[in-house]
Amino acid sequence: MKELLIVEDDLEMQEFYKDMLEGEPFTVTLVPNAEEGQKKIKEKIYNLVILDILMDGVTGDRFFALLRRDSRYKEVPVIMASALDEKTYRCFQALGNVSFLEKPFNKERLLSEISMRFGSKK
Amino acid sequence: MFTNKKEIILTINQIIFSSLDIREVYETMSKELLKVIDFDRMSVTLITEDNNLYETFVLSKDYAYTELKEGVQYPMEGSLMKRVVQFRQPVIVEDTSKGRFLTDSVLYKEGIHSRLGYPLEHKGRVIGSVNFGSKRKDYYSRKHIAFFSQIAPQLAMAIENTRLFNGIKEAEEKYRTVIENSPDIIFECTKDGEFLLMSPSVEKITGYPANQFYENRGYGLSLCHKEDQERVQREILQILNGRNNSLMDIEFRVIHKQGHVVWLSLEMLPMKQNNDIVGIEGFCRDITERKKLDELKDNLVRDVTHELKTPVAKIEMAIDMFERSIALGDKVSLGRGSQIHEILRNNVNRLKNSIKNILDISKLESGVEPLKLSDISITDIVKQIVCEQKDAASAKNNVLTHQLPSGIPIVKADRDMIYHLTNHLVNNAIKFTEHGKIIISARALPDAVEVTVEDTGRGLDEKTRERVFEKFYKETPSAFGSGIGLAICKNIVQKHKGRIWVESEGKGKGSQFKFTLPMIADTKQKVTTNPK
């Protein structure tokens, strides 16, 4: 089964993820900050990572840069989720294989993004 | 009298071309001339640009006293000069006592009885005259004129050269002053990267002295920020290859000697010699401050956008959650329902709060609303806040207390504002403290009341201490809140003519936010009746 890692520090957003992804055919691991996320990515290779951007401590964009430094995560697809629009984060495209998910999103939007990005090598 | 005339003419012509200093020319020449022409006074007068005045250029110092002073301008009208210019002919005054010209009477009084004015022509234009004066009456004759006609053209040319030279020198002086005092970097650089000109301001802006640029080819480019180097080089090449003839304006970063980034705006043009592009010239302006402001503005827009959009996004998602629950089971379960309700309530509050803050600071800054001054008791306000915030503090395992000595004076202030201010500081203390202590205290100073909100929480480093009261400043981009709260506090204190500041030993060492409210003379004596 495919593995999805979500790094999101907002408790309410975590609830939305849980609610929307319940019963879907993949495993979801939710962590509240980048530090926890780093522990998780050391343990195994996830098939997809969803990152919140504005987080306390290590921010999503920094976590993303660190992720790409790990040789096993060079190609793993990443979704950056934020209430800000896409153009603010265009600079992250240089890090490769990334897409943007603007908040708010509904269940359909989230699921289609996830299914599109699983195994994506763009 | 006219012995070795030719030799003297030759000598004088040599003198004329030997120096660009007209005084030097004049002094040597007058010595030589004295050998052949008898005069008691000699001067050169030149017409000013507007043709209405003339200026005495040099005067012989034979006379101890004269009214005609060097450098002073005299009207042409009625002067010997006017006549010389008009007829382009030498003019002889046999007897100054007759007062033919305006200046005659002055000269007569000074003992000059006869005069000779000889026109100085350059490129077909009379530029002035050489004037001789003698104590003897009826002294000058055709012989003098004939002799002087052989020197006058050279003298006129020498004077024009001197004027030209002085003009260039003056322009160069001006140009040098502009370059040396310009706050911007002015430069000229050849195709090969050799600097022909680099203004001294480069040291102030980049930390490197100008001579380092003169001595090292291509030095400028090496200071360029790595990410901008290629772009700057490309633009310069465009100009050097003649593909861009107009003024070009680019912005880029250089690394200061001390390691920090300096933003420059560079305007440059091709430098040409006989239609060939030989280099570039232009100037660089330090735009770091403007860039910082731009960045601040961008961050501000981003932060406010985020602050307003996030709660709206979550409200929308909560509604979506609600609708899906309904669609699935027709009935929202109790747990799910209260969860959705809580999310909605939280985010509506957060949104309300952000909007209120933004409106508050706009109102405060615009000064539309006057202070509603009344006699207020700091003691009462502090007690009220401690009571109201106790639960919030203990939710994060903090102990919130107050320390209020008796006799804290009443102050005249806007109660709502002071409440808001103190409450905000306490809110902040709770936000950044866990398992700690928060103490609100007040004390009377000779002419003010000082309030301190002290916590054992996260503390602030020096950089944050300096900037924490700036509008929209946040320690980290993700820090919760709009970054307006403390700016509002500062504004409130300033409106009351007080002071607000923060003390902290550093990160992790707690912080003390302090503010003072000055007492107004007539309320100074009043004290709270029941301080405890």
PDB file of N, CA and C in Angstrom, chain B residues 428-501:
ATOM      1  N   ASN B 428       0.381  38.178  25.385  1.00  0.00           N
ATOM      2  CA  ASN B 428       1.655  37.802  24.762  1.00  0.00           C
ATOM      3  C   ASN B 428       2.491  36.963  25.717  1.00  0.00           C
ATOM      4  N   ALA B 429       2.565  37.415  26.983  1.00  0.00           N
ATOM      5  CA  ALA B 429       3.374  36.710  27.983  1.00  0.00           C
ATOM      6  C   ALA B 429       2.877  35.268  28.107  1.00  0.00           C
ATOM      7  N   ILE B 430       1.549  35.104  28.120  1.00  0.00           N
ATOM      8  CA  ILE B 430       0.987  33.751  28.247  1.00  0.00           C
ATOM      9  C   ILE B 430       1.324  32.927  27.003  1.00  0.00           C
ATOM     10  N   LYS B 431       1.226  33.576  25.857  1.00  0.00           N
ATOM     11  CA  LYS B 431       1.462  32.892  24.581  1.00  0.00           C
ATOM     12  C   LYS B 431       2.885  32.315  24.513  1.00  0.00           C
ATOM     13  N   PHE B 432       3.841  33.070  25.060  1.00  0.00           N
ATOM     14  CA  PHE B 432       5.238  32.644  24.911  1.00  0.00           C
ATOM     15  C   PHE B 432       5.829  32.012  26.174  1.00  0.00           C
ATOM     16  N   THR B 433       4.957  31.635  27.132  1.00  0.00           N
ATOM     17  CA  THR B 433       5.465  31.039  28.375  1.00  0.00           C
ATOM     18  C   THR B 433       4.716  29.740  28.667  1.00  0.00           C
ATOM     19  N   GLU B 434       5.476  28.732  29.068  1.00  0.00           N
ATOM     20  CA  GLU B 434       4.857  27.477  29.510  1.00  0.00           C
ATOM     21  C   GLU B 434       5.510  27.068  30.810  1.00  0.00           C
ATOM     22  N   HIS B 435       4.709  26.523  31.719  1.00  0.00           N
ATOM     23  CA  HIS B 435       5.231  26.102  33.037  1.00  0.00           C
ATOM     24  C   HIS B 435       6.061  27.211  33.665  1.00  0.00           C
ATOM     25  N   GLY B 436       5.557  28.408  33.645  1.00  0.00           N
ATOM     26  CA  GLY B 436       6.354  29.514  34.180  1.00  0.00           C
ATOM     27  C   GLY B 436       5.536  30.477  35.011  1.00  0.00           C
ATOM     28  N   LYS B 437       6.112  31.657  35.185  1.00  0.00           N
ATOM     29  CA  LYS B 437       5.459  32.677  36.009  1.00  0.00           C
ATOM     30  C   LYS B 437       5.279  33.958  35.203  1.00  0.00           C
ATOM     31  N   ILE B 438       4.126  34.590  35.427  1.00  0.00           N
ATOM     32  CA  ILE B 438       3.892  35.891  34.804  1.00  0.00           C
ATOM     33  C   ILE B 438       3.467  36.860  35.907  1.00  0.00           C
ATOM     34  N   ILE B 439       4.209  37.954  36.039  1.00  0.00           N
ATOM     35  CA  ILE B 439       3.900  38.921  37.097  1.00  0.00           C
ATOM     36  C   ILE B 439       3.628  40.287  36.482  1.00  0.00           C
ATOM     37  N   ILE B 440       2.484  40.866  36.864  1.00  0.00           N
ATOM     38  CA  ILE B 440       2.231  42.248  36.439  1.00  0.00           C
ATOM     39  C   ILE B 440       2.485  43.121  37.656  1.00  0.00           C
ATOM     40  N   SER B 441       3.345  44.121  37.498  1.00  0.00           N
ATOM     41  CA  SER B 441       3.603  45.008  38.627  1.00  0.00           C
ATOM     42  C   SER B 441       3.514  46.455  38.181  1.00  0.00           C
ATOM     43  N   ALA B 442       3.355  47.324  39.171  1.00  0.00           N
ATOM     44  CA  ALA B 442       3.311  48.756  38.868  1.00  0.00           C
ATOM     45  C   ALA B 442       4.078  49.490  39.952  1.00  0.00           C
ATOM     46  N   ARG B 443       4.680  50.613  39.601  1.00  0.00           N
ATOM     47  CA  ARG B 443       5.330  51.432  40.626  1.00  0.00           C
ATOM     48  C   ARG B 443       5.238  52.898  40.240  1.00  0.00           C
ATOM     49  N   ALA B 444       5.318  53.725  41.291  1.00  0.00           N
ATOM     50  CA  ALA B 444       5.217  55.163  41.048  1.00  0.00           C
ATOM     51  C   ALA B 444       6.609  55.729  40.843  1.00  0.00           C
ATOM     52  N   LEU B 445       6.797  56.463  39.756  1.00  0.00           N
ATOM     53  CA  LEU B 445       8.031  57.209  39.528  1.00  0.00           C
ATOM     54  C   LEU B 445       7.716  58.664  39.875  1.00  0.00           C
ATOM     55  N   PRO B 446       8.708  59.538  39.959  1.00  0.00           N
ATOM     56  CA  PRO B 446       8.436  60.926  40.349  1.00  0.00           C
ATOM     57  C   PRO B 446       7.335  61.582  39.506  1.00  0.00           C
ATOM     58  N   ASP B 447       7.321  61.300  38.204  1.00  0.00           N
ATOM     59  CA  ASP B 447       6.325  61.982  37.369  1.00  0.00           C
ATOM     60  C   ASP B 447       5.556  61.041  36.466  1.00  0.00           C
ATOM     61  N   ALA B 448       5.612  59.744  36.786  1.00  0.00           N
ATOM     62  CA  ALA B 448       4.917  58.779  35.937  1.00  0.00           C
ATOM     63  C   ALA B 448       4.612  57.500  36.707  1.00  0.00           C
ATOM     64  N   VAL B 449       3.777  56.677  36.117  1.00  0.00           N
ATOM     65  CA  VAL B 449       3.536  55.342  36.662  1.00  0.00           C
ATOM     66  C   VAL B 449       4.150  54.356  35.686  1.00  0.00           C
ATOM     67  N   GLU B 450       4.904  53.397  36.232  1.00  0.00           N
ATOM     68  CA  GLU B 450       5.532  52.409  35.362  1.00  0.00           C
ATOM     69  C   GLU B 450       4.873  51.055  35.583  1.00  0.00           C
ATOM     70  N   VAL B 451       4.491  50.405  34.498  1.00  0.00           N
ATOM     71  CA  VAL B 451       3.865  49.088  34.578  1.00  0.00           C
ATOM     72  C   VAL B 451       4.803  48.078  33.921  1.00  0.00           C
ATOM     73  N   THR B 452       4.995  46.937  34.576  1.00  0.00           N
ATOM     74  CA  THR B 452       5.871  45.902  34.027  1.00  0.00           C
ATOM     75  C   THR B 452       5.102  44.588  33.902  1.00  0.00           C
ATOM     76  N   VAL B 453       5.201  43.955  32.737  1.00  0.00           N
ATOM     77  CA  VAL B 453       4.664  42.608  32.573  1.00  0.00           C
ATOM     78  C   VAL B 453       5.867  41.701  32.361  1.00  0.00           C
ATOM     79  N   GLU B 454       6.110  40.871  33.382  1.00  0.00           N
ATOM     80  CA  GLU B 454       7.329  40.059  33.373  1.00  0.00           C
ATOM     81  C   GLU B 454       6.958  38.592  33.224  1.00  0.00           C
ATOM     82  N   ASP B 455       7.693  37.886  32.373  1.00  0.00           N
ATOM     83  CA  ASP B 455       7.430  36.445  32.268  1.00  0.00           C
ATOM     84  C   ASP B 455       8.738  35.677  32.280  1.00  0.00           C
ATOM     85  N   THR B 456       8.613  34.362  32.472  1.00  0.00           N
ATOM     86  CA  THR B 456       9.808  33.510  32.495  1.00  0.00           C
ATOM     87  C   THR B 456       9.887  32.705  31.197  1.00  0.00           C
ATOM     88  N   GLY B 457       9.234  33.230  30.179  1.00  0.00           N
ATOM     89  CA  GLY B 457       9.082  32.472  28.931  1.00  0.00           C
ATOM     90  C   GLY B 457      10.225  32.568  27.955  1.00  0.00           C
ATOM     91  N   ARG B 458       9.856  32.603  26.697  1.00  0.00           N
ATOM     92  CA  ARG B 458      10.797  32.401  25.600  1.00  0.00           C
ATOM     93  C   ARG B 458      11.891  33.471  25.482  1.00  0.00           C
ATOM     94  N   GLY B 459      11.606  34.685  25.905  1.00  0.00           N
ATOM     95  CA  GLY B 459      12.625  35.745  25.829  1.00  0.00           C
ATOM     96  C   GLY B 459      12.874  36.217  24.409  1.00  0.00           C
ATOM     97  N   LEU B 460      13.693  37.258  24.300  1.00  0.00           N
ATOM     98  CA  LEU B 460      13.954  37.824  22.977  1.00  0.00           C
ATOM     99  C   LEU B 460      15.436  38.085  22.809  1.00  0.00           C
ATOM    100  N   ASP B 461      15.934  37.828  21.603  1.00  0.00           N
ATOM    101  CA  ASP B 461      17.324  38.191  21.337  1.00  0.00           C
ATOM    102  C   ASP B 461      17.382  39.684  21.002  1.00  0.00           C
ATOM    103  N   GLU B 462      18.616  40.182  20.831  1.00  0.00           N
ATOM    104  CA  GLU B 462      18.784  41.624  20.673  1.00  0.00           C
ATOM    105  C   GLU B 462      18.054  42.154  19.448  1.00  0.00           C
ATOM    106  N   LYS B 463      18.144  41.409  18.338  1.00  0.00           N
ATOM    107  CA  LYS B 463      17.546  41.852  17.085  1.00  0.00           C
ATOM    108  C   LYS B 463      16.033  42.004  17.252  1.00  0.00           C
ATOM    109  N   THR B 464      15.438  41.012  17.885  1.00  0.00           N
ATOM    110  CA  THR B 464      13.990  41.054  18.067  1.00  0.00           C
ATOM    111  C   THR B 464      13.609  42.169  19.025  1.00  0.00           C
ATOM    112  N   ARG B 465      14.433  42.364  20.086  1.00  0.00           N
ATOM    113  CA  ARG B 465      14.144  43.431  21.054  1.00  0.00           C
ATOM    114  C   ARG B 465      14.042  44.778  20.355  1.00  0.00           C
ATOM    115  N   GLU B 466      14.941  44.971  19.382  1.00  0.00           N
ATOM    116  CA  GLU B 466      14.942  46.254  18.675  1.00  0.00           C
ATOM    117  C   GLU B 466      13.721  46.438  17.786  1.00  0.00           C
ATOM    118  N   ARG B 467      13.229  45.338  17.249  1.00  0.00           N
ATOM    119  CA  ARG B 467      12.217  45.476  16.198  1.00  0.00           C
ATOM    120  C   ARG B 467      10.812  45.084  16.623  1.00  0.00           C
ATOM    121  N   VAL B 468      10.692  44.580  17.838  1.00  0.00           N
ATOM    122  CA  VAL B 468       9.440  43.941  18.227  1.00  0.00           C
ATOM    123  C   VAL B 468       8.222  44.879  18.182  1.00  0.00           C
ATOM    124  N   PHE B 469       8.463  46.194  18.297  1.00  0.00           N
ATOM    125  CA  PHE B 469       7.325  47.121  18.267  1.00  0.00           C
ATOM    126  C   PHE B 469       7.003  47.623  16.862  1.00  0.00           C
ATOM    127  N   GLU B 470       7.785  47.124  15.894  1.00  0.00           N
ATOM    128  CA  GLU B 470       7.498  47.535  14.512  1.00  0.00           C
ATOM    129  C   GLU B 470       6.220  46.879  14.038  1.00  0.00           C
ATOM    130  N   LYS B 471       5.512  47.612  13.215  1.00  0.00           N
ATOM    131  CA  LYS B 471       4.266  47.091  12.682  1.00  0.00           C
ATOM    132  C   LYS B 471       4.550  45.875  11.808  1.00  0.00           C
ATOM    133  N   PHE B 472       3.813  44.815  12.001  1.00  0.00           N
ATOM    134  CA  PHE B 472       3.874  43.585  11.221  1.00  0.00           C
ATOM    135  C   PHE B 472       5.196  42.835  11.379  1.00  0.00           C
ATOM    136  N   TYR B 473       5.997  43.219  12.375  1.00  0.00           N
ATOM    137  CA  TYR B 473       7.236  42.455  12.595  1.00  0.00           C
ATOM    138  C   TYR B 473       6.895  41.139  13.267  1.00  0.00           C
ATOM    139  N   LYS B 474       7.489  40.055  12.736  1.00  0.00           N
ATOM    140  CA  LYS B 474       7.325  38.755  13.371  1.00  0.00           C
ATOM    141  C   LYS B 474       8.686  38.105  13.468  1.00  0.00           C
ATOM    142  N   GLU B 475       8.897  37.403  14.569  1.00  0.00           N
ATOM    143  CA  GLU B 475      10.189  36.771  14.783  1.00  0.00           C
ATOM    144  C   GLU B 475      10.431  35.711  13.704  1.00  0.00           C
ATOM    145  N   THR B 476       9.427  34.888  13.461  1.00  0.00           N
ATOM    146  CA  THR B 476       9.512  33.926  12.371  1.00  0.00           C
ATOM    147  C   THR B 476       8.289  34.147  11.500  1.00  0.00           C
ATOM    148  N   PRO B 477       8.413  33.821  10.210  1.00  0.00           N
ATOM    149  CA  PRO B 477       7.295  34.113   9.313  1.00  0.00           C
ATOM    150  C   PRO B 477       6.011  33.410   9.736  1.00  0.00           C
ATOM    151  N   SER B 478       6.178  32.267  10.395  1.00  0.00           N
ATOM    152  CA  SER B 478       4.988  31.498  10.719  1.00  0.00           C
ATOM    153  C   SER B 478       4.409  31.877  12.075  1.00  0.00           C
ATOM    154  N   ALA B 479       5.129  32.748  12.810  1.00  0.00           N
ATOM    155  CA  ALA B 479       4.667  33.094  14.159  1.00  0.00           C
ATOM    156  C   ALA B 479       3.195  33.493  14.105  1.00  0.00           C
ATOM    157  N   PHE B 480       2.473  33.024  15.110  1.00  0.00           N
ATOM    158  CA  PHE B 480       1.040  33.256  15.114  1.00  0.00           C
ATOM    159  C   PHE B 480       0.736  34.740  15.286  1.00  0.00           C
ATOM    160  N   GLY B 481      -0.327  35.178  14.682  1.00  0.00           N
ATOM    161  CA  GLY B 481      -0.757  36.563  14.861  1.00  0.00           C
ATOM    162  C   GLY B 481      -0.350  37.434  13.709  1.00  0.00           C
ATOM    163  N   SER B 482      -0.897  38.627  13.704  1.00  0.00           N
ATOM    164  CA  SER B 482      -0.692  39.502  12.558  1.00  0.00           C
ATOM    165  C   SER B 482       0.541  40.379  12.702  1.00  0.00           C
ATOM    166  N   GLY B 483       1.167  40.344  13.906  1.00  0.00           N
ATOM    167  CA  GLY B 483       2.343  41.189  14.102  1.00  0.00           C
ATOM    168  C   GLY B 483       1.977  42.652  14.277  1.00  0.00           C
ATOM    169  N   ILE B 484       0.726  42.893  14.624  1.00  0.00           N
ATOM    170  CA  ILE B 484       0.291  44.283  14.774  1.00  0.00           C
ATOM    171  C   ILE B 484       0.155  44.658  16.243  1.00  0.00           C
ATOM    172  N   GLY B 485      -0.087  43.639  17.089  1.00  0.00           N
ATOM    173  CA  GLY B 485      -0.417  43.879  18.491  1.00  0.00           C
ATOM    174  C   GLY B 485       0.499  44.851  19.198  1.00  0.00           C
ATOM    175  N   LEU B 486       1.825  44.605  19.120  1.00  0.00           N
ATOM    176  CA  LEU B 486       2.753  45.467  19.854  1.00  0.00           C
ATOM    177  C   LEU B 486       2.883  46.845  19.215  1.00  0.00           C
ATOM    178  N   ALA B 487       2.641  46.897  17.914  1.00  0.00           N
ATOM    179  CA  ALA B 487       2.654  48.208  17.244  1.00  0.00           C
ATOM    180  C   ALA B 487       1.485  49.043  17.781  1.00  0.00           C
ATOM    181  N   ILE B 488       0.355  48.384  18.005  1.00  0.00           N
ATOM    182  CA  ILE B 488      -0.798  49.082  18.590  1.00  0.00           C
ATOM    183  C   ILE B 488      -0.443  49.566  19.995  1.00  0.00           C
ATOM    184  N   CYS B 489       0.205  48.682  20.791  1.00  0.00           N
ATOM    185  CA  CYS B 489       0.601  49.046  22.160  1.00  0.00           C
ATOM    186  C   CYS B 489       1.479  50.293  22.132  1.00  0.00           C
ATOM    187  N   LYS B 490       2.465  50.282  21.243  1.00  0.00           N
ATOM    188  CA  LYS B 490       3.394  51.409  21.164  1.00  0.00           C
ATOM    189  C   LYS B 490       2.640  52.698  20.837  1.00  0.00           C
ATOM    190  N   ASN B 491       1.727  52.557  19.897  1.00  0.00           N
ATOM    191  CA  ASN B 491       0.947  53.719  19.484  1.00  0.00           C
ATOM    192  C   ASN B 491       0.121  54.284  20.639  1.00  0.00           C
ATOM    193  N   ILE B 492      -0.481  53.382  21.411  1.00  0.00           N
ATOM    194  CA  ILE B 492      -1.292  53.825  22.562  1.00  0.00           C
ATOM    195  C   ILE B 492      -0.420  54.585  23.565  1.00  0.00           C
ATOM    196  N   VAL B 493       0.755  53.992  23.877  1.00  0.00           N
ATOM    197  CA  VAL B 493       1.647  54.630  24.849  1.00  0.00           C
ATOM    198  C   VAL B 493       2.108  55.997  24.339  1.00  0.00           C
ATOM    199  N   GLN B 494       2.443  56.050  23.057  1.00  0.00           N
ATOM    200  CA  GLN B 494       2.890  57.336  22.491  1.00  0.00           C
ATOM    201  C   GLN B 494       1.795  58.387  22.554  1.00  0.00           C
ATOM    202  N   LYS B 495       0.566  57.941  22.322  1.00  0.00           N
ATOM    203  CA  LYS B 495      -0.561  58.875  22.385  1.00  0.00           C
ATOM    204  C   LYS B 495      -0.691  59.466  23.786  1.00  0.00           C
ATOM    205  N   HIS B 496      -0.265  58.682  24.794  1.00  0.00           N
ATOM    206  CA  HIS B 496      -0.323  59.160  26.182  1.00  0.00           C
ATOM    207  C   HIS B 496       0.983  59.817  26.605  1.00  0.00           C
ATOM    208  N   LYS B 497       1.881  60.032  25.656  1.00  0.00           N
ATOM    209  CA  LYS B 497       3.181  60.664  25.908  1.00  0.00           C
ATOM    210  C   LYS B 497       4.053  59.840  26.855  1.00  0.00           C
ATOM    211  N   GLY B 498       3.828  58.528  26.836  1.00  0.00           N
ATOM    212  CA  GLY B 498       4.640  57.644  27.676  1.00  0.00           C
ATOM    213  C   GLY B 498       5.698  56.941  26.847  1.00  0.00           C
ATOM    214  N   ARG B 499       6.278  55.900  27.452  1.00  0.00           N
ATOM    215  CA  ARG B 499       7.380  55.193  26.803  1.00  0.00           C
ATOM    216  C   ARG B 499       7.112  53.703  26.933  1.00  0.00           C
ATOM    217  N   ILE B 500       7.465  52.913  25.931  1.00  0.00           N
ATOM    218  CA  ILE B 500       7.326  51.456  26.039  1.00  0.00           C
ATOM    219  C   ILE B 500       8.606  50.812  25.550  1.00  0.00           C
ATOM    220  N   TRP B 501       9.046  49.788  26.276  1.00  0.00           N
ATOM    221  CA  TRP B 501      10.271  49.104  25.855  1.00  0.00           C
ATOM    222  C   TRP B 501      10.276  47.695  26.413  1.00  0.00           C
TER     223      TRP B 501
END
